[in-house]
């Protein structure tokens, strides 16, 4: 599927001239960010569409932008020299208008709290991939990589840890979509102090599109691995987490895990005592990686933390899909930007995934089709709240727009 004329003109304007063309339609796209959950500024940059977001996080107990959301907006403003209104912490109405790619090589985003660095990467990575100026000649040097210094929380509640991006997200998206980036943990940051630092380096892509995703066969589980990261003085606590996780995995007696050894490493680092993380993953014969993780806290024993991580992994294995709940929603924007038809078989569809599909369809022109595999219904509507989205397996297909930077 190719870009429609208006969208293609806007994309060429953004990347070719690095400024909006006066003849291009620049109507502001207004989106209700309380519908499902919010988003949109990344595609606003990529497609050169001004966007107005209303009711940001309005259905949350603490509505409005959190520090990581405000930092993400500021980063996108810097990357695309955008006009930004309402980008402060607590804002529920945001206006964002991109004005062309910033050709600088280095950027900084600092939440000044324990705000999620994982979220900052999720917001900025698609835009960074398409942040190079177009080549002026047929023979050209590869575009220079973009470096982003991110400060905040690496391991926080209600967000996948940075390790998830490195160990699960990165190998899948690099292989499937044909892109490349590096994530280096300079220092870890836990709630509530934060003070973590991560360096993201992205190689922009030029004169080619992202490949379509094809994750429809999970195959057989070939390995279950894990890693506990714990404070230097708490290595025994890490062992208790790992032992509890292995016990739960063994007692689950899943056919998929028969004759599989559980290899859980324990790493000690210079972090605050009592802070720690256990992450588990299952690798399959077709290259899928499925995960489960949990963060230590003062309310739970190490055994409970290890048990929680194992139960999350077991749940993701049982549903039979090719991805876990965190990877599922993070693939949506790449499926929309890729060429041709992407296919993904998943377990229960999360609210984050339904949100992502809603926004990318509204903004980009990509078309998603979702079928529940054990249902006679041909397709399902992502906004149908009467469906039990927490059960079953789904086939998610997308006709992507094939976004490309070219001269």
mmCIF file of C-alpha atoms in Angstrom:
data_model
loop_
_atom_site.group_PDB
_atom_site.id
_atom_site.type_symbol
_atom_site.label_atom_id
_atom_site.label_comp_id
_atom_site.label_asym_id
_atom_site.label_seq_id
_atom_site.Cartn_x
_atom_site.Cartn_y
_atom_site.Cartn_z
ATOM 1 C CA UNK A 1 0.000 0.000 0.000
ATOM 2 C CA UNK A 2 1.442 3.383 -0.946
ATOM 3 C CA UNK A 3 0.987 6.740 0.686
ATOM 4 C CA UNK A 4 -1.938 8.821 -0.493
ATOM 5 C CA UNK A 5 -1.035 11.988 -2.403
ATOM 6 C CA UNK A 6 -1.501 14.451 0.453
ATOM 7 C CA UNK A 7 0.460 12.387 2.971
ATOM 8 C CA UNK A 8 3.262 11.707 0.490
ATOM 9 C CA UNK A 9 3.567 15.423 -0.283
ATOM 10 C CA UNK A 10 3.796 16.223 3.412
ATOM 11 C CA UNK A 11 6.454 13.579 4.053
ATOM 12 C CA UNK A 12 8.597 14.748 1.133
ATOM 13 C CA UNK A 13 8.200 18.322 2.332
ATOM 14 C CA UNK A 14 9.389 17.408 5.800
ATOM 15 C CA UNK A 15 12.402 15.352 4.805
ATOM 16 C CA UNK A 16 13.296 16.969 1.513
ATOM 17 C CA UNK A 17 13.205 20.642 2.407
ATOM 18 C CA UNK A 18 13.256 20.205 6.184
ATOM 19 C CA UNK A 19 10.415 22.707 6.408
ATOM 20 C CA UNK A 20 6.691 22.505 5.658
ATOM 21 C CA UNK A 21 5.700 23.446 2.122
ATOM 22 C CA UNK A 22 3.379 26.438 1.903
ATOM 23 C CA UNK A 23 1.074 24.567 -0.468
ATOM 24 C CA UNK A 24 0.724 21.533 1.772
ATOM 25 C CA UNK A 25 -2.473 21.166 3.766
ATOM 26 C CA UNK A 26 -1.680 21.911 7.401
ATOM 27 C CA UNK A 27 -5.058 21.482 9.070
ATOM 28 C CA UNK A 28 -4.666 20.612 12.719
ATOM 29 C CA UNK A 29 -5.702 17.053 13.541
ATOM 30 C CA UNK A 30 -7.581 17.084 16.851
ATOM 31 C CA UNK A 31 -7.507 13.853 18.852
ATOM 32 C CA UNK A 32 -9.254 12.917 22.062
ATOM 33 C CA UNK A 33 -6.441 11.519 24.193
ATOM 34 C CA UNK A 34 -8.939 10.127 26.705
ATOM 35 C CA UNK A 35 -10.256 7.714 24.070
ATOM 36 C CA UNK A 36 -8.654 4.460 25.089
ATOM 37 C CA UNK A 37 -5.300 6.062 26.040
ATOM 38 C CA UNK A 38 -3.314 8.942 24.506
ATOM 39 C CA UNK A 39 -0.480 9.454 22.019
ATOM 40 C CA UNK A 40 0.252 10.870 18.570
ATOM 41 C CA UNK A 41 3.230 13.226 18.606
ATOM 42 C CA UNK A 42 5.605 10.696 17.013
ATOM 43 C CA UNK A 43 3.429 10.280 13.932
ATOM 44 C CA UNK A 44 2.830 14.020 13.926
ATOM 45 C CA UNK A 45 6.561 14.440 13.300
ATOM 46 C CA UNK A 46 6.916 11.629 10.785
ATOM 47 C CA UNK A 47 3.944 12.738 8.692
ATOM 48 C CA UNK A 48 4.380 16.487 9.242
ATOM 49 C CA UNK A 49 0.874 16.857 10.645
ATOM 50 C CA UNK A 50 0.078 19.412 13.369
ATOM 51 C CA UNK A 51 -1.847 17.721 16.135
ATOM 52 C CA UNK A 52 -3.936 18.884 19.073
ATOM 53 C CA UNK A 53 -4.419 16.401 21.891
ATOM 54 C CA UNK A 54 -7.329 16.920 24.266
ATOM 55 C CA UNK A 55 -8.003 15.336 27.663
ATOM 56 C CA UNK A 56 -4.526 13.828 28.016
ATOM 57 C CA UNK A 57 -4.667 10.940 30.512
ATOM 58 C CA UNK A 58 -8.043 12.308 31.629
ATOM 59 C CA UNK A 59 -9.266 8.945 32.909
ATOM 60 C CA UNK A 60 -6.282 8.457 35.208
ATOM 61 C CA UNK A 61 -6.324 9.133 38.938
ATOM 62 C CA UNK A 62 -3.675 11.808 38.303
ATOM 63 C CA UNK A 63 -4.690 13.237 34.890
ATOM 64 C CA UNK A 64 -2.426 15.223 32.610
ATOM 65 C CA UNK A 65 1.185 14.772 31.571
ATOM 66 C CA UNK A 66 3.645 13.034 33.892
ATOM 67 C CA UNK A 67 7.363 13.982 33.856
ATOM 68 C CA UNK A 68 8.247 11.301 31.293
ATOM 69 C CA UNK A 69 5.460 12.436 28.954
ATOM 70 C CA UNK A 70 6.547 16.078 29.206
ATOM 71 C CA UNK A 71 10.193 15.091 28.623
ATOM 72 C CA UNK A 72 9.187 12.988 25.633
ATOM 73 C CA UNK A 73 7.320 15.916 24.103
ATOM 74 C CA UNK A 74 10.311 18.213 24.681
ATOM 75 C CA UNK A 75 12.594 15.662 23.014
ATOM 76 C CA UNK A 76 10.299 15.421 19.996
ATOM 77 C CA UNK A 77 10.140 19.215 19.899
ATOM 78 C CA UNK A 78 13.946 19.323 19.709
ATOM 79 C CA UNK A 79 14.174 16.561 17.095
ATOM 80 C CA UNK A 80 11.706 18.241 14.741
ATOM 81 C CA UNK A 81 12.049 21.922 15.698
ATOM 82 C CA UNK A 82 8.393 21.853 16.637
ATOM 83 C CA UNK A 83 6.050 24.433 18.045
ATOM 84 C CA UNK A 84 4.777 23.091 21.362
ATOM 85 C CA UNK A 85 2.037 24.454 23.582
ATOM 86 C CA UNK A 86 0.856 22.824 26.794
ATOM 87 C CA UNK A 87 3.831 20.521 27.163
ATOM 88 C CA UNK A 88 4.154 20.975 30.920
ATOM 89 C CA UNK A 89 3.626 18.452 33.695
ATOM 90 C CA UNK A 90 -0.096 18.222 34.413
ATOM 91 C CA UNK A 91 -1.181 19.590 31.021
ATOM 92 C CA UNK A 92 -4.259 17.930 29.522
ATOM 93 C CA UNK A 93 -4.310 19.891 26.263
ATOM 94 C CA UNK A 94 -1.306 19.856 23.929
ATOM 95 C CA UNK A 95 -0.660 21.499 20.572
ATOM 96 C CA UNK A 96 2.283 20.136 18.575
ATOM 97 C CA UNK A 97 3.406 21.333 15.135
ATOM 98 C CA UNK A 98 6.625 19.906 13.605
ATOM 99 C CA UNK A 99 8.744 22.267 11.518
ATOM 100 C CA UNK A 100 11.405 20.047 9.976
ATOM 101 C CA UNK A 101 14.213 17.723 11.020
ATOM 102 C CA UNK A 102 16.895 19.024 13.371
ATOM 103 C CA UNK A 103 20.208 17.983 11.800
ATOM 104 C CA UNK A 104 22.089 17.914 15.126
ATOM 105 C CA UNK A 105 23.617 14.588 16.127
ATOM 106 C CA UNK A 106 23.108 14.663 19.909
ATOM 107 C CA UNK A 107 20.033 15.312 22.048
ATOM 108 C CA UNK A 108 19.221 15.130 25.777
ATOM 109 C CA UNK A 109 15.985 14.257 27.562
ATOM 110 C CA UNK A 110 15.891 14.485 31.363
ATOM 111 C CA UNK A 111 12.735 13.694 33.340
ATOM 112 C CA UNK A 112 14.439 15.006 36.533
ATOM 113 C CA UNK A 113 12.503 12.267 38.331
ATOM 114 C CA UNK A 114 12.166 8.488 38.086
ATOM 115 C CA UNK A 115 10.119 8.947 34.914
ATOM 116 C CA UNK A 116 10.379 5.986 32.555
ATOM 117 C CA UNK A 117 13.336 6.015 30.152
ATOM 118 C CA UNK A 118 11.702 3.075 28.372
ATOM 119 C CA UNK A 119 8.755 5.325 27.517
ATOM 120 C CA UNK A 120 11.109 8.033 26.193
ATOM 121 C CA UNK A 121 12.702 5.506 23.833
ATOM 122 C CA UNK A 122 9.319 4.184 22.756
ATOM 123 C CA UNK A 123 8.224 7.743 21.887
ATOM 124 C CA UNK A 124 11.375 8.811 20.057
ATOM 125 C CA UNK A 125 12.752 5.717 18.277
ATOM 126 C CA UNK A 126 10.442 5.741 15.218
ATOM 127 C CA UNK A 127 11.133 9.442 14.638
ATOM 128 C CA UNK A 128 14.890 8.971 15.084
ATOM 129 C CA UNK A 129 14.880 6.223 12.454
ATOM 130 C CA UNK A 130 13.555 8.720 9.903
ATOM 131 C CA UNK A 131 15.519 11.747 11.105
ATOM 132 C CA UNK A 132 18.223 11.892 8.410
ATOM 133 C CA UNK A 133 18.130 14.479 5.615
ATOM 134 C CA UNK A 134 17.524 12.929 2.177
ATOM 135 C CA UNK A 135 20.568 12.095 0.022
ATOM 136 C CA UNK A 136 21.496 14.681 -2.597
ATOM 137 C CA UNK A 137 23.343 12.245 -4.868
ATOM 138 C CA UNK A 138 22.865 8.663 -5.920
ATOM 139 C CA UNK A 139 26.146 7.702 -4.261
ATOM 140 C CA UNK A 140 26.185 8.932 -0.685
ATOM 141 C CA UNK A 141 27.680 8.132 2.685
ATOM 142 C CA UNK A 142 25.418 6.463 5.252
ATOM 143 C CA UNK A 143 23.691 9.033 7.473
ATOM 144 C CA UNK A 144 25.360 9.809 10.776
ATOM 145 C CA UNK A 145 23.896 8.078 13.790
ATOM 146 C CA UNK A 146 21.770 10.030 16.252
ATOM 147 C CA UNK A 147 22.695 10.003 19.934
ATOM 148 C CA UNK A 148 20.155 10.658 22.682
ATOM 149 C CA UNK A 149 21.144 10.895 26.357
ATOM 150 C CA UNK A 150 18.152 9.884 28.477
ATOM 151 C CA UNK A 151 17.890 10.496 32.223
ATOM 152 C CA UNK A 152 15.257 9.184 34.611
ATOM 153 C CA UNK A 153 14.119 5.742 35.744
ATOM 154 C CA UNK A 154 15.351 2.535 34.134
ATOM 155 C CA UNK A 155 13.385 0.217 36.412
ATOM 156 C CA UNK A 156 10.055 1.648 37.511
ATOM 157 C CA UNK A 157 6.526 0.499 38.230
ATOM 158 C CA UNK A 158 3.971 0.432 35.370
ATOM 159 C CA UNK A 159 6.607 0.400 32.623
ATOM 160 C CA UNK A 160 8.797 -2.350 31.160
ATOM 161 C CA UNK A 161 12.389 -2.102 32.448
ATOM 162 C CA UNK A 162 15.096 -0.869 30.113
ATOM 163 C CA UNK A 163 16.388 -4.459 30.036
ATOM 164 C CA UNK A 164 13.196 -5.492 28.226
ATOM 165 C CA UNK A 165 14.087 -3.180 25.340
ATOM 166 C CA UNK A 166 17.608 -4.625 25.162
ATOM 167 C CA UNK A 167 16.808 -8.319 25.591
ATOM 168 C CA UNK A 168 13.391 -8.683 23.924
ATOM 169 C CA UNK A 169 12.340 -5.647 21.876
ATOM 170 C CA UNK A 170 15.676 -4.874 20.179
ATOM 171 C CA UNK A 171 16.486 -8.296 18.655
ATOM 172 C CA UNK A 172 12.932 -8.708 17.352
ATOM 173 C CA UNK A 173 12.515 -5.299 15.696
ATOM 174 C CA UNK A 174 16.040 -5.290 14.263
ATOM 175 C CA UNK A 175 15.540 -8.690 12.632
ATOM 176 C CA UNK A 176 11.954 -8.223 11.504
ATOM 177 C CA UNK A 177 11.950 -4.600 10.327
ATOM 178 C CA UNK A 178 15.593 -4.277 9.230
ATOM 179 C CA UNK A 179 16.677 -1.417 11.478
ATOM 180 C CA UNK A 180 19.577 -0.886 13.892
ATOM 181 C CA UNK A 181 20.110 0.903 17.197
ATOM 182 C CA UNK A 182 22.072 0.490 20.427
ATOM 183 C CA UNK A 183 21.066 1.002 24.054
ATOM 184 C CA UNK A 184 23.774 1.453 26.700
ATOM 185 C CA UNK A 185 22.903 1.578 30.397
ATOM 186 C CA UNK A 186 25.246 4.134 31.996
ATOM 187 C CA UNK A 187 23.546 3.936 35.387
ATOM 188 C CA UNK A 188 20.335 2.440 36.742
ATOM 189 C CA UNK A 189 17.549 4.530 38.206
ATOM 190 C CA UNK A 190 14.853 3.141 40.500
ATOM 191 C CA UNK A 191 11.696 4.683 41.902
ATOM 192 C CA UNK A 192 11.494 7.149 43.590
ATOM 193 C CA UNK A 193 15.027 8.553 43.223
ATOM 194 C CA UNK A 194 15.505 8.077 39.485
ATOM 195 C CA UNK A 195 18.968 9.322 38.491
ATOM 196 C CA UNK A 196 19.386 6.610 35.877
ATOM 197 C CA UNK A 197 21.081 7.315 32.557
ATOM 198 C CA UNK A 198 20.863 5.528 29.218
ATOM 199 C CA UNK A 199 22.481 6.385 25.890
ATOM 200 C CA UNK A 200 20.474 5.552 22.764
ATOM 201 C CA UNK A 201 22.211 5.529 19.367
ATOM 202 C CA UNK A 202 20.097 5.130 16.254
ATOM 203 C CA UNK A 203 21.157 4.583 12.649
ATOM 204 C CA UNK A 204 18.636 6.484 10.484
ATOM 205 C CA UNK A 205 17.399 4.722 7.359
ATOM 206 C CA UNK A 206 17.464 6.393 3.940
ATOM 207 C CA UNK A 207 16.104 5.390 0.518
ATOM 208 C CA UNK A 208 14.483 2.221 1.814
ATOM 209 C CA UNK A 209 11.467 1.226 3.839
ATOM 210 C CA UNK A 210 11.063 -0.895 6.923
ATOM 211 C CA UNK A 211 10.444 -4.545 6.088
ATOM 212 C CA UNK A 212 7.006 -5.965 6.930
ATOM 213 C CA UNK A 213 6.679 -7.942 10.138
ATOM 214 C CA UNK A 214 5.925 -11.657 9.940
ATOM 215 C CA UNK A 215 5.461 -13.229 13.376
ATOM 216 C CA UNK A 216 2.753 -15.857 12.971
ATOM 217 C CA UNK A 217 4.382 -19.107 14.151
ATOM 218 C CA UNK A 218 5.761 -19.255 17.676
ATOM 219 C CA UNK A 219 7.403 -22.620 17.147
ATOM 220 C CA UNK A 220 8.779 -24.667 20.045
ATOM 221 C CA UNK A 221 10.351 -23.202 23.167
ATOM 222 C CA UNK A 222 14.057 -24.028 23.088
ATOM 223 C CA UNK A 223 15.397 -22.082 26.064
ATOM 224 C CA UNK A 224 14.222 -20.336 29.213
ATOM 225 C CA UNK A 225 16.650 -17.774 30.584
ATOM 226 C CA UNK A 226 16.608 -15.137 33.235
ATOM 227 C CA UNK A 227 18.618 -12.508 35.019
ATOM 228 C CA UNK A 228 18.367 -10.976 38.466
ATOM 229 C CA UNK A 229 19.906 -7.546 38.973
ATOM 230 C CA UNK A 230 20.340 -6.747 42.654
ATOM 231 C CA UNK A 231 22.315 -4.416 44.936
ATOM 232 C CA UNK A 232 25.861 -5.496 45.781
ATOM 233 C CA UNK A 233 25.027 -6.310 49.394
ATOM 234 C CA UNK A 234 21.886 -8.233 48.507
ATOM 235 C CA UNK A 235 23.142 -11.140 46.399
ATOM 236 C CA UNK A 236 21.466 -13.660 48.691
ATOM 237 C CA UNK A 237 18.155 -11.882 48.062
ATOM 238 C CA UNK A 238 18.742 -12.311 44.331
ATOM 239 C CA UNK A 239 19.270 -16.039 44.829
ATOM 240 C CA UNK A 240 15.942 -16.251 46.670
ATOM 241 C CA UNK A 241 14.186 -14.539 43.742
ATOM 242 C CA UNK A 242 15.786 -16.907 41.223
ATOM 243 C CA UNK A 243 15.023 -20.022 43.283
ATOM 244 C CA UNK A 244 11.374 -19.032 43.694
ATOM 245 C CA UNK A 245 11.004 -18.330 39.973
ATOM 246 C CA UNK A 246 12.531 -21.693 39.018
ATOM 247 C CA UNK A 247 10.238 -23.475 41.478
ATOM 248 C CA UNK A 248 7.102 -21.890 40.005
ATOM 249 C CA UNK A 249 8.190 -22.684 36.438
ATOM 250 C CA UNK A 250 8.882 -26.306 37.373
ATOM 251 C CA UNK A 251 5.614 -26.790 39.256
ATOM 252 C CA UNK A 252 3.617 -25.320 36.369
ATOM 253 C CA UNK A 253 4.463 -28.506 34.437
ATOM 254 C CA UNK A 254 3.738 -26.868 31.101
ATOM 255 C CA UNK A 255 4.169 -29.220 28.116
ATOM 256 C CA UNK A 256 6.038 -26.394 26.382
ATOM 257 C CA UNK A 257 8.684 -26.433 29.137
ATOM 258 C CA UNK A 258 9.224 -30.190 29.313
ATOM 259 C CA UNK A 259 12.966 -31.025 29.363
ATOM 260 C CA UNK A 260 13.858 -27.307 29.363
ATOM 261 C CA UNK A 261 16.542 -26.160 31.821
ATOM 262 C CA UNK A 262 16.033 -22.824 33.559
ATOM 263 C CA UNK A 263 19.197 -20.715 33.517
ATOM 264 C CA UNK A 264 18.810 -17.646 35.750
ATOM 265 C CA UNK A 265 21.905 -15.471 36.278
ATOM 266 C CA UNK A 266 22.423 -13.189 39.271
ATOM 267 C CA UNK A 267 24.210 -9.881 38.715
ATOM 268 C CA UNK A 268 25.089 -7.481 41.529
ATOM 269 C CA UNK A 269 25.472 -3.773 40.803
ATOM 270 C CA UNK A 270 26.048 -0.522 42.658
ATOM 271 C CA UNK A 271 22.417 0.319 43.273
ATOM 272 C CA UNK A 272 20.448 1.145 46.393
ATOM 273 C CA UNK A 273 20.008 -1.728 48.829
ATOM 274 C CA UNK A 274 16.596 -3.337 48.516
ATOM 275 C CA UNK A 275 16.272 -2.400 44.854
ATOM 276 C CA UNK A 276 16.306 -5.091 42.226
ATOM 277 C CA UNK A 277 14.749 -6.659 39.177
ATOM 278 C CA UNK A 278 14.111 -10.173 37.928
ATOM 279 C CA UNK A 279 13.409 -10.757 34.268
ATOM 280 C CA UNK A 280 12.647 -14.064 32.596
ATOM 281 C CA UNK A 281 12.301 -14.941 28.939
ATOM 282 C CA UNK A 282 11.572 -17.918 26.710
ATOM 283 C CA UNK A 283 13.229 -18.260 23.298
ATOM 284 C CA UNK A 284 11.606 -20.297 20.529
ATOM 285 C CA UNK A 285 12.678 -22.209 17.441
ATOM 286 C CA UNK A 286 11.260 -19.489 15.167
ATOM 287 C CA UNK A 287 13.030 -16.595 16.894
ATOM 288 C CA UNK A 288 10.247 -15.375 19.172
ATOM 289 C CA UNK A 289 11.168 -14.045 22.621
ATOM 290 C CA UNK A 290 8.495 -13.998 25.323
ATOM 291 C CA UNK A 291 9.120 -12.397 28.709
ATOM 292 C CA UNK A 292 7.933 -11.882 32.268
ATOM 293 C CA UNK A 293 9.495 -9.587 34.870
ATOM 294 C CA UNK A 294 8.965 -8.013 38.268
ATOM 295 C CA UNK A 295 10.601 -5.331 40.418
ATOM 296 C CA UNK A 296 11.506 -5.781 44.074
ATOM 297 C CA UNK A 297 9.791 -3.545 46.589
ATOM 298 C CA UNK A 298 9.396 -3.210 50.331
ATOM 299 C CA UNK A 299 5.918 -4.761 50.345
ATOM 300 C CA UNK A 300 6.893 -8.143 48.862
ATOM 301 C CA UNK A 301 9.403 -10.797 49.818
ATOM 302 C CA UNK A 302 12.066 -11.866 47.293
ATOM 303 C CA UNK A 303 10.125 -15.112 46.875
ATOM 304 C CA UNK A 304 6.986 -13.211 45.919
ATOM 305 C CA UNK A 305 8.894 -11.105 43.379
ATOM 306 C CA UNK A 306 10.387 -14.201 41.741
ATOM 307 C CA UNK A 307 6.976 -15.908 41.765
ATOM 308 C CA UNK A 308 5.326 -12.888 40.107
ATOM 309 C CA UNK A 309 7.850 -12.835 37.263
ATOM 310 C CA UNK A 310 7.469 -16.575 36.658
ATOM 311 C CA UNK A 311 3.671 -16.368 36.628
ATOM 312 C CA UNK A 312 3.784 -13.561 34.056
ATOM 313 C CA UNK A 313 6.045 -15.668 31.830
ATOM 314 C CA UNK A 314 3.774 -18.700 32.237
ATOM 315 C CA UNK A 315 0.729 -16.618 31.310
ATOM 316 C CA UNK A 316 2.452 -15.405 28.147
ATOM 317 C CA UNK A 317 3.489 -18.944 27.224
ATOM 318 C CA UNK A 318 -0.009 -20.341 27.768
ATOM 319 C CA UNK A 319 -1.793 -17.975 25.384
ATOM 320 C CA UNK A 320 0.199 -19.337 22.432
ATOM 321 C CA UNK A 321 1.002 -16.001 20.784
ATOM 322 C CA UNK A 322 4.341 -14.886 19.364
ATOM 323 C CA UNK A 323 4.780 -11.875 21.675
ATOM 324 C CA UNK A 324 4.139 -10.852 25.268
ATOM 325 C CA UNK A 325 1.862 -8.002 26.313
ATOM 326 C CA UNK A 326 4.652 -5.395 26.339
ATOM 327 C CA UNK A 327 6.118 -6.168 22.916
ATOM 328 C CA UNK A 328 2.650 -6.375 21.378
ATOM 329 C CA UNK A 329 1.804 -2.667 21.535
ATOM 330 C CA UNK A 330 5.344 -1.493 20.761
ATOM 331 C CA UNK A 331 5.279 -3.208 17.349
ATOM 332 C CA UNK A 332 2.180 -1.365 16.110
ATOM 333 C CA UNK A 333 3.775 1.884 14.913
ATOM 334 C CA UNK A 334 6.523 -0.027 13.064
ATOM 335 C CA UNK A 335 3.913 -2.198 11.337
ATOM 336 C CA UNK A 336 2.169 0.992 10.205
ATOM 337 C CA UNK A 337 5.369 2.576 8.867
ATOM 338 C CA UNK A 338 6.634 -0.581 7.127
ATOM 339 C CA UNK A 339 5.951 -1.524 3.538
ATOM 340 C CA UNK A 340 3.367 -4.075 2.429
ATOM 341 C CA UNK A 341 1.400 -6.331 4.816
ATOM 342 C CA UNK A 342 2.654 -7.121 8.310
ATOM 343 C CA UNK A 343 1.261 -10.060 10.273
ATOM 344 C CA UNK A 344 1.367 -10.767 14.000
ATOM 345 C CA UNK A 345 -0.224 -13.563 16.020
ATOM 346 C CA UNK A 346 -0.675 -12.508 19.630
ATOM 347 C CA UNK A 347 -2.434 -13.470 22.794
ATOM 348 C CA UNK A 348 -5.007 -11.187 24.464
ATOM 349 C CA UNK A 349 -4.921 -7.659 23.040
ATOM 350 C CA UNK A 350 -4.067 -4.978 25.572
ATOM 351 C CA UNK A 351 -5.565 -1.521 25.914
ATOM 352 C CA UNK A 352 -2.185 -0.054 24.942
ATOM 353 C CA UNK A 353 -2.285 -2.012 21.673
ATOM 354 C CA UNK A 354 -5.832 -0.935 20.876
ATOM 355 C CA UNK A 355 -4.785 2.647 21.607
ATOM 356 C CA UNK A 356 -1.765 2.438 19.317
ATOM 357 C CA UNK A 357 -3.857 1.010 16.471
ATOM 358 C CA UNK A 358 -6.480 3.730 16.877
ATOM 359 C CA UNK A 359 -3.940 6.551 16.663
ATOM 360 C CA UNK A 360 -1.813 5.210 13.806
ATOM 361 C CA UNK A 361 -4.884 4.480 11.684
ATOM 362 C CA UNK A 362 -6.292 7.936 12.379
ATOM 363 C CA UNK A 363 -3.055 9.744 11.571
ATOM 364 C CA UNK A 364 -1.147 7.684 8.999
ATOM 365 C CA UNK A 365 -3.627 5.981 6.689
ATOM 366 C CA UNK A 366 -2.306 2.532 7.604
ATOM 367 C CA UNK A 367 -5.085 -0.058 7.817
ATOM 368 C CA UNK A 368 -5.267 -2.721 10.525
ATOM 369 C CA UNK A 369 -7.404 -5.859 10.459
ATOM 370 C CA UNK A 370 -7.854 -7.984 13.583
ATOM 371 C CA UNK A 371 -9.312 -11.483 13.704
ATOM 372 C CA UNK A 372 -9.909 -13.588 16.784
ATOM 373 C CA UNK A 373 -8.532 -16.966 15.769
ATOM 374 C CA UNK A 374 -11.059 -19.084 17.661
ATOM 375 C CA UNK A 375 -14.046 -17.051 16.448
ATOM 376 C CA UNK A 376 -16.274 -17.346 13.398
ATOM 377 C CA UNK A 377 -16.414 -13.551 13.153
ATOM 378 C CA UNK A 378 -14.234 -12.358 10.246
ATOM 379 C CA UNK A 379 -12.918 -9.186 11.925
ATOM 380 C CA UNK A 380 -13.208 -7.393 15.262
ATOM 381 C CA UNK A 381 -13.404 -3.675 16.043
ATOM 382 C CA UNK A 382 -10.691 -2.388 18.399
ATOM 383 C CA UNK A 383 -13.132 0.076 19.969
ATOM 384 C CA UNK A 384 -15.670 -2.624 20.838
ATOM 385 C CA UNK A 385 -15.559 -2.675 24.645
ATOM 386 C CA UNK A 386 -18.135 -5.466 24.790
ATOM 387 C CA UNK A 387 -15.534 -7.984 23.608
ATOM 388 C CA UNK A 388 -13.460 -9.953 26.093
ATOM 389 C CA UNK A 389 -10.040 -8.747 24.957
ATOM 390 C CA UNK A 390 -8.367 -10.609 27.822
ATOM 391 C CA UNK A 391 -8.943 -14.044 26.293
ATOM 392 C CA UNK A 392 -7.946 -15.869 23.112
ATOM 393 C CA UNK A 393 -5.448 -15.516 20.278
ATOM 394 C CA UNK A 394 -5.574 -12.869 17.581
ATOM 395 C CA UNK A 395 -4.158 -12.282 14.125
ATOM 396 C CA UNK A 396 -3.229 -8.613 13.680
ATOM 397 C CA UNK A 397 -2.583 -7.581 10.074
ATOM 398 C CA UNK A 398 -1.560 -4.154 8.812
ATOM 399 C CA UNK A 399 -1.223 -2.623 5.367
ATOM 400 C CA UNK A 400 1.666 -0.264 6.075
ATOM 401 C CA UNK A 401 2.338 3.076 4.394
ATOM 402 C CA UNK A 402 5.919 2.243 3.367
ATOM 403 C CA UNK A 403 7.427 5.474 4.699
ATOM 404 C CA UNK A 404 10.761 6.295 3.062
ATOM 405 C CA UNK A 405 13.230 9.192 3.005
ATOM 406 C CA UNK A 406 14.350 9.811 -0.562
ATOM 407 C CA UNK A 407 15.699 12.688 -2.615
#
